[in-house]
Short mmCIF file of C-alpha atoms in Angstrom, two decimals:
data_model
loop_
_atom_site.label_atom_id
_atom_site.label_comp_id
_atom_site.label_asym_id
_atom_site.label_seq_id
_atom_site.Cartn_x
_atom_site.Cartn_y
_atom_site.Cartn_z
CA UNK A 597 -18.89 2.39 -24.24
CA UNK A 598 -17.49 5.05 -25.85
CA UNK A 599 -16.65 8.14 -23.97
CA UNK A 600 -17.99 11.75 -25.03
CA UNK A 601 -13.97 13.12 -26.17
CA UNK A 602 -14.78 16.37 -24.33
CA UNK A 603 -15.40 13.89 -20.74
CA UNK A 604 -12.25 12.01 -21.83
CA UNK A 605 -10.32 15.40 -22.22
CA UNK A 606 -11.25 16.19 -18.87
CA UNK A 607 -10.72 12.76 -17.14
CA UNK A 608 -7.23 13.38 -18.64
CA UNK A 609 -6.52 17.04 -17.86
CA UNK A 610 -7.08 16.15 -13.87
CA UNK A 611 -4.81 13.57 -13.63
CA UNK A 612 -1.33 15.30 -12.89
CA UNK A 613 -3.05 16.89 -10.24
CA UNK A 614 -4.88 13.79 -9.52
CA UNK A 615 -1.24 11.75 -9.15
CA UNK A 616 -0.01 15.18 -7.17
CA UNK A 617 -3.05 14.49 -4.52
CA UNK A 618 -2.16 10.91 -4.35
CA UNK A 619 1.67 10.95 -3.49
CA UNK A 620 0.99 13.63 -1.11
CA UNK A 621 -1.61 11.15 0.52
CA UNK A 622 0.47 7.84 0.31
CA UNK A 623 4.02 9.29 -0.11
CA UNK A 624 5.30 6.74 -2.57
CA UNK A 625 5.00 7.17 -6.19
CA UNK A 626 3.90 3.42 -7.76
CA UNK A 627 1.64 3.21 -5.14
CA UNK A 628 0.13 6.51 -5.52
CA UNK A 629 -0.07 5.97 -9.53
CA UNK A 630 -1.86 2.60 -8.67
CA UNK A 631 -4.52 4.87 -6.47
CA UNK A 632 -4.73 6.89 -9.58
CA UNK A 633 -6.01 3.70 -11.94
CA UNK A 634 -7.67 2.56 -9.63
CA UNK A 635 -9.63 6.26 -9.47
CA UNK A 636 -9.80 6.17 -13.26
CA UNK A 637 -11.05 2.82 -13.45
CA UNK A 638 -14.21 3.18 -11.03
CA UNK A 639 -14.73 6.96 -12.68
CA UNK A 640 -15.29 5.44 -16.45
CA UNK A 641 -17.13 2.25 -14.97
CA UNK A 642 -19.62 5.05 -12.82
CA UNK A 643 -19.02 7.63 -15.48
CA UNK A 644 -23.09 7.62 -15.57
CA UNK A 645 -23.25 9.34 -12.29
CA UNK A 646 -21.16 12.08 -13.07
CA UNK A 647 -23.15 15.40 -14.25
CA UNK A 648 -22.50 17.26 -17.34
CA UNK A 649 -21.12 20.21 -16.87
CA UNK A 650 -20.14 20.14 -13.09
CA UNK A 651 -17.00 19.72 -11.34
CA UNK A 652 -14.66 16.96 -12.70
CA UNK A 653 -11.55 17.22 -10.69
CA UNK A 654 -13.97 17.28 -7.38
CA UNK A 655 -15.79 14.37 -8.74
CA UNK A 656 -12.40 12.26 -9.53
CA UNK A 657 -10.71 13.52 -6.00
CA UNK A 658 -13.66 12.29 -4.41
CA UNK A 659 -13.22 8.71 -5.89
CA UNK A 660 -9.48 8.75 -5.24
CA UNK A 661 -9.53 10.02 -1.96
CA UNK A 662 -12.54 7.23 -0.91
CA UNK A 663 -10.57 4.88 -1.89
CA UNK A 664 -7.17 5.62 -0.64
CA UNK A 665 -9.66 6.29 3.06
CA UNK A 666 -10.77 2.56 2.74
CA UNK A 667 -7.30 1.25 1.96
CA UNK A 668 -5.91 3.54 4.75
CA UNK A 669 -8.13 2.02 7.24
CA UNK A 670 -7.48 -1.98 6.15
CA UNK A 671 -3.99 -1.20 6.39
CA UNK A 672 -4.33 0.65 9.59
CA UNK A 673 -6.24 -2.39 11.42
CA UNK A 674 -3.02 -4.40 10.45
CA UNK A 675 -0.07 -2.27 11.45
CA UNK A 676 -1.20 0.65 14.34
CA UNK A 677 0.74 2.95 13.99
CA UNK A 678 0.44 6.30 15.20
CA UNK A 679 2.51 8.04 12.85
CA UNK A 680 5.55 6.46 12.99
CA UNK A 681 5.62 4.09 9.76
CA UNK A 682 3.95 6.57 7.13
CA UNK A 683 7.34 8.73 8.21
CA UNK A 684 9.45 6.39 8.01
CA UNK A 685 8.77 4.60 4.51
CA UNK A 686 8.87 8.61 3.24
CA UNK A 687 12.74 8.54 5.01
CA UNK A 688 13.99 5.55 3.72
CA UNK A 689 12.41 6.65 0.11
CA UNK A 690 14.35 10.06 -0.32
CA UNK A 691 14.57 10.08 -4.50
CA UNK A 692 11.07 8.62 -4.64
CA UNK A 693 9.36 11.65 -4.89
CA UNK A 694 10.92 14.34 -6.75
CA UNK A 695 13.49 16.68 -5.14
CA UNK A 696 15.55 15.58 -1.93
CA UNK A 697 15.18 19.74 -1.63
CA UNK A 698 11.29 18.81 -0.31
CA UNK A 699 12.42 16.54 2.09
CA UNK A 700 12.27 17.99 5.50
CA UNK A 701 9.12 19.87 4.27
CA UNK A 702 7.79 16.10 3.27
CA UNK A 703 8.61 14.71 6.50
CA UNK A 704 6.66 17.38 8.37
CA UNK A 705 3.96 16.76 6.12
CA UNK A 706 3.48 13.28 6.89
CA UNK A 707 3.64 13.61 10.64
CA UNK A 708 -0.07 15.50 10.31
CA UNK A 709 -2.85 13.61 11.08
CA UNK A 710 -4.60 12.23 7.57
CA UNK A 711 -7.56 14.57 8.15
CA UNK A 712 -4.91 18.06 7.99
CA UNK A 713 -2.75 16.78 5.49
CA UNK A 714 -5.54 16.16 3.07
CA UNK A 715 -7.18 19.45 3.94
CA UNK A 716 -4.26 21.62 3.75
CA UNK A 717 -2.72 20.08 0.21
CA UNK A 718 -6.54 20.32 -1.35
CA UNK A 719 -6.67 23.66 -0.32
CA UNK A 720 -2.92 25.14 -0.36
CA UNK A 721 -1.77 23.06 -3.34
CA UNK A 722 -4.58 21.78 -5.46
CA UNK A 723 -6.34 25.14 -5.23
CA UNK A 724 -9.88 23.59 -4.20
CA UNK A 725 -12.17 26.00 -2.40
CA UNK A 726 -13.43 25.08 1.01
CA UNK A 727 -16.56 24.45 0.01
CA UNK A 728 -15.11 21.99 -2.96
CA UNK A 729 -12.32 20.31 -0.19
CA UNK A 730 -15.65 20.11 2.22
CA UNK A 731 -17.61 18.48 -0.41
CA UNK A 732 -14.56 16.00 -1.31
CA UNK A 733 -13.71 15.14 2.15
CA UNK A 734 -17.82 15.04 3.24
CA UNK A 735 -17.67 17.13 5.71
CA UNK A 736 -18.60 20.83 7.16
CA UNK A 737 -17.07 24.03 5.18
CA UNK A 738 -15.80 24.62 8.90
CA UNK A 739 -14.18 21.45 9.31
CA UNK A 740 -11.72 21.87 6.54
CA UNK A 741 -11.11 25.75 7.45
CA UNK A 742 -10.04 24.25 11.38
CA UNK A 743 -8.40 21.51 9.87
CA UNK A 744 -6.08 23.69 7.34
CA UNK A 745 -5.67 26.26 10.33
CA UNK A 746 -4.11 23.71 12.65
CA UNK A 747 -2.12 21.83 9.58
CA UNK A 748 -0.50 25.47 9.04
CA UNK A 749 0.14 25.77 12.48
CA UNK A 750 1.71 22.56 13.04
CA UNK A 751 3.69 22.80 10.27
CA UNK A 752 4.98 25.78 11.06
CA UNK A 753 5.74 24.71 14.65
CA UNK A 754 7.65 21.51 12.90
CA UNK A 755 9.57 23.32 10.70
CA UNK A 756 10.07 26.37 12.69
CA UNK A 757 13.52 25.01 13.86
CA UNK A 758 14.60 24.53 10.49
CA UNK A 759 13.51 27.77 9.27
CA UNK A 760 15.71 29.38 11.53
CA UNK A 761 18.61 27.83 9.59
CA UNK A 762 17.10 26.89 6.36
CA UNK A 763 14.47 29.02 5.44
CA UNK A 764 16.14 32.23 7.22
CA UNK A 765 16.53 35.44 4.83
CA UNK A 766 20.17 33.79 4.87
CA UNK A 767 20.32 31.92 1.85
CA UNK A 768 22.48 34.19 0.21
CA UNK A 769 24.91 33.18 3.01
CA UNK A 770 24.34 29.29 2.34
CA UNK A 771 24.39 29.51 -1.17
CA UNK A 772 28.15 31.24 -0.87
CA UNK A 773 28.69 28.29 1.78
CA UNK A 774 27.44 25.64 -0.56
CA UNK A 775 29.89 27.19 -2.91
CA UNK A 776 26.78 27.74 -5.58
CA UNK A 777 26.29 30.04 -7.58
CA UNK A 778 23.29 31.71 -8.71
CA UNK A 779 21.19 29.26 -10.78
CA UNK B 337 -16.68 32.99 1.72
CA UNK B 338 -15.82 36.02 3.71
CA UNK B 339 -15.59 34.32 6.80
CA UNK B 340 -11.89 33.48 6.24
CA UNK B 341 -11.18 34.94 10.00
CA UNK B 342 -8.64 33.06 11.69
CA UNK B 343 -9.74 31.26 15.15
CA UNK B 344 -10.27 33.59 18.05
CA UNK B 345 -7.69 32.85 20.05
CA UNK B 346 -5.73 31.96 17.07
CA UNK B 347 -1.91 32.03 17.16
CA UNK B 348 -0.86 31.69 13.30
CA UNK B 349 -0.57 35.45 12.75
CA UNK B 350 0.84 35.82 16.15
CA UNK B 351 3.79 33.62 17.04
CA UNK B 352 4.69 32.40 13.56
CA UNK B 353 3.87 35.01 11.54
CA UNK B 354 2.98 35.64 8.32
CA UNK B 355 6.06 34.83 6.74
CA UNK B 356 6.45 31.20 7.79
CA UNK B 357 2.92 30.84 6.49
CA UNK B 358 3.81 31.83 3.08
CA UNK B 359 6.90 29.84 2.90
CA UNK B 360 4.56 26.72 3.88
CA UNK B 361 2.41 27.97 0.76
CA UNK B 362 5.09 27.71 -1.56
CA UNK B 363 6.80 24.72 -0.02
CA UNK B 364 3.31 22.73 -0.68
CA UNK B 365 2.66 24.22 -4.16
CA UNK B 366 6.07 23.91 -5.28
CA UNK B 367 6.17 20.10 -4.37
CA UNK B 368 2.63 19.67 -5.81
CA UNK B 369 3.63 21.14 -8.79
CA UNK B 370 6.55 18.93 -9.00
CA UNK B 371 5.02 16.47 -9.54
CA UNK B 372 1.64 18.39 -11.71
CA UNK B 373 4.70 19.41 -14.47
CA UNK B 374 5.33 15.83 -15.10
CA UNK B 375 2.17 15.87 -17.19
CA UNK B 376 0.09 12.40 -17.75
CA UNK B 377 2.30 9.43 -18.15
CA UNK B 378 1.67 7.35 -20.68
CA UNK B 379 0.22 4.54 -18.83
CA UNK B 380 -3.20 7.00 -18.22
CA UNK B 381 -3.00 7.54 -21.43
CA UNK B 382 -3.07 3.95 -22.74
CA UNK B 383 -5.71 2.85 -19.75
CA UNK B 384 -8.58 5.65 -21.37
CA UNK B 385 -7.58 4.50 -24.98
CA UNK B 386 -8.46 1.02 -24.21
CA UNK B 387 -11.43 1.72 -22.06
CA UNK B 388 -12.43 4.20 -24.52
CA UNK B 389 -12.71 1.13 -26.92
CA UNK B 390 -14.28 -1.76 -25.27
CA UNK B 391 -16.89 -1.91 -23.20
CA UNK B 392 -15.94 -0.67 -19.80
CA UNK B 393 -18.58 -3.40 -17.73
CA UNK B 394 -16.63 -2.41 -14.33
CA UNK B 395 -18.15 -3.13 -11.12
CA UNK B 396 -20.65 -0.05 -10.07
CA UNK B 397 -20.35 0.67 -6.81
#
């Protein structure tokens, strides 16, 4: 097979944000970049059934997030676990992913149930429409709007504590504290 | 698309406000794009050359 360059192009142009999607999902990096050839792999082997001219990075966060749904569920019949595991493997993993900086904002993140998280990062951070996070996640336009709603809320109501301290309009104050200077 | 009304009884403009809400925007883009800056690593790269090459005979689901 040889791949029409201009498909290829933009196979290749989703994948940071593909990789972005997946270690928000899973939380650890290798595993998340496995999810990602995994997704690449069944895209060029169905690469048939995607239409000219429509949306790519739907198409390819469709595949990715089937797939990390299916593995989510085989590993769920082994270990229940409410939320307590996801959490903790994000804890123990600070440098994993990026900057420690993201942390506490990571943590809260993982304590959502799947269904939120995946709404709220398609729509807040991959910049997805509804309809396009609906049509990923194969359900109602009004789904995802309730399900980013209460992600947002619950997040809030997580972090809320911490923004008190850490998010306060007093970061002038903790940057003198922290003996930094201005970067 | 202009029904972007929050729920009735809805509480994220009330208690919380506005201004967490934002700062839970940027938190969530700025650690997307954390990771979105890094590019494609080289292994994606290297997995569409060589499927670009042979024949991809993968199994169709």
């Amino acid at each position: 097979m040889t791949l029409d360059p201009s498909v290829r192009d933009a196979v290749l142009a989703a994948v940071p944000s593909l990789r972005a999607f997946a270690i928000s999902l899973c939380g650890n990096v290798d595993r998340a970049d496995d999810l990602v050839q995994e997704t690449l792999l069944r895209a060029l082997a169905n690469i048939d059934s995607f239409e000219p001219g429509s949306n790519m990075p739907a198409w390819l966060f469709t595949i990715l997030r089937n797939l990390f749904r299916s593995e989510y569920r085989k590993r769920r019949r082994e270990v229940e676990d409410a939320d307590g595991s996801y959490a903790q493997t994000l804890k123990s993993q600070p440098e994993q992913v990026g900057h420690v900086e993201f942390q506490e904002f990571r943590t809260a993140l993982a304590k959502l149930p799947a269904d939120q998280r995946e709404a709220l990062i398609l729509v807040g951070a991959s910049g997805f429409s509804y309809e396009e996070a609906a049509e990923i996640c194969g359900c109602a336009v009004g789904t995802i709007k309730s399900r980013v709603n209460r992600a947002r809320a619950r997040l809030a109501d997580t972090l809320s504590i911490e923004s008190m301290e850490d998010f306060g309009p007093d970061v002038a104050t903790r940057a003198i504290l922290a003996g930094s200077t201005s970067r | 698309m202009e029904t972007t009304s929050q729920p009735a009884g809805g509480r994220p403009h009330g208690r919380l406000g506005r201004d967490v809400q934002a700062k839970i925007g940027h938190q969530l883009r700025a650690m997307y794009d954390d990771v979105v800056k890094e590019g494609v690593p080289e292994r994606f790269v290297e997995l569409l050359k060589r499927l670009d090459n042979k024949d991809v005979k993968g199994p169709k689901s």
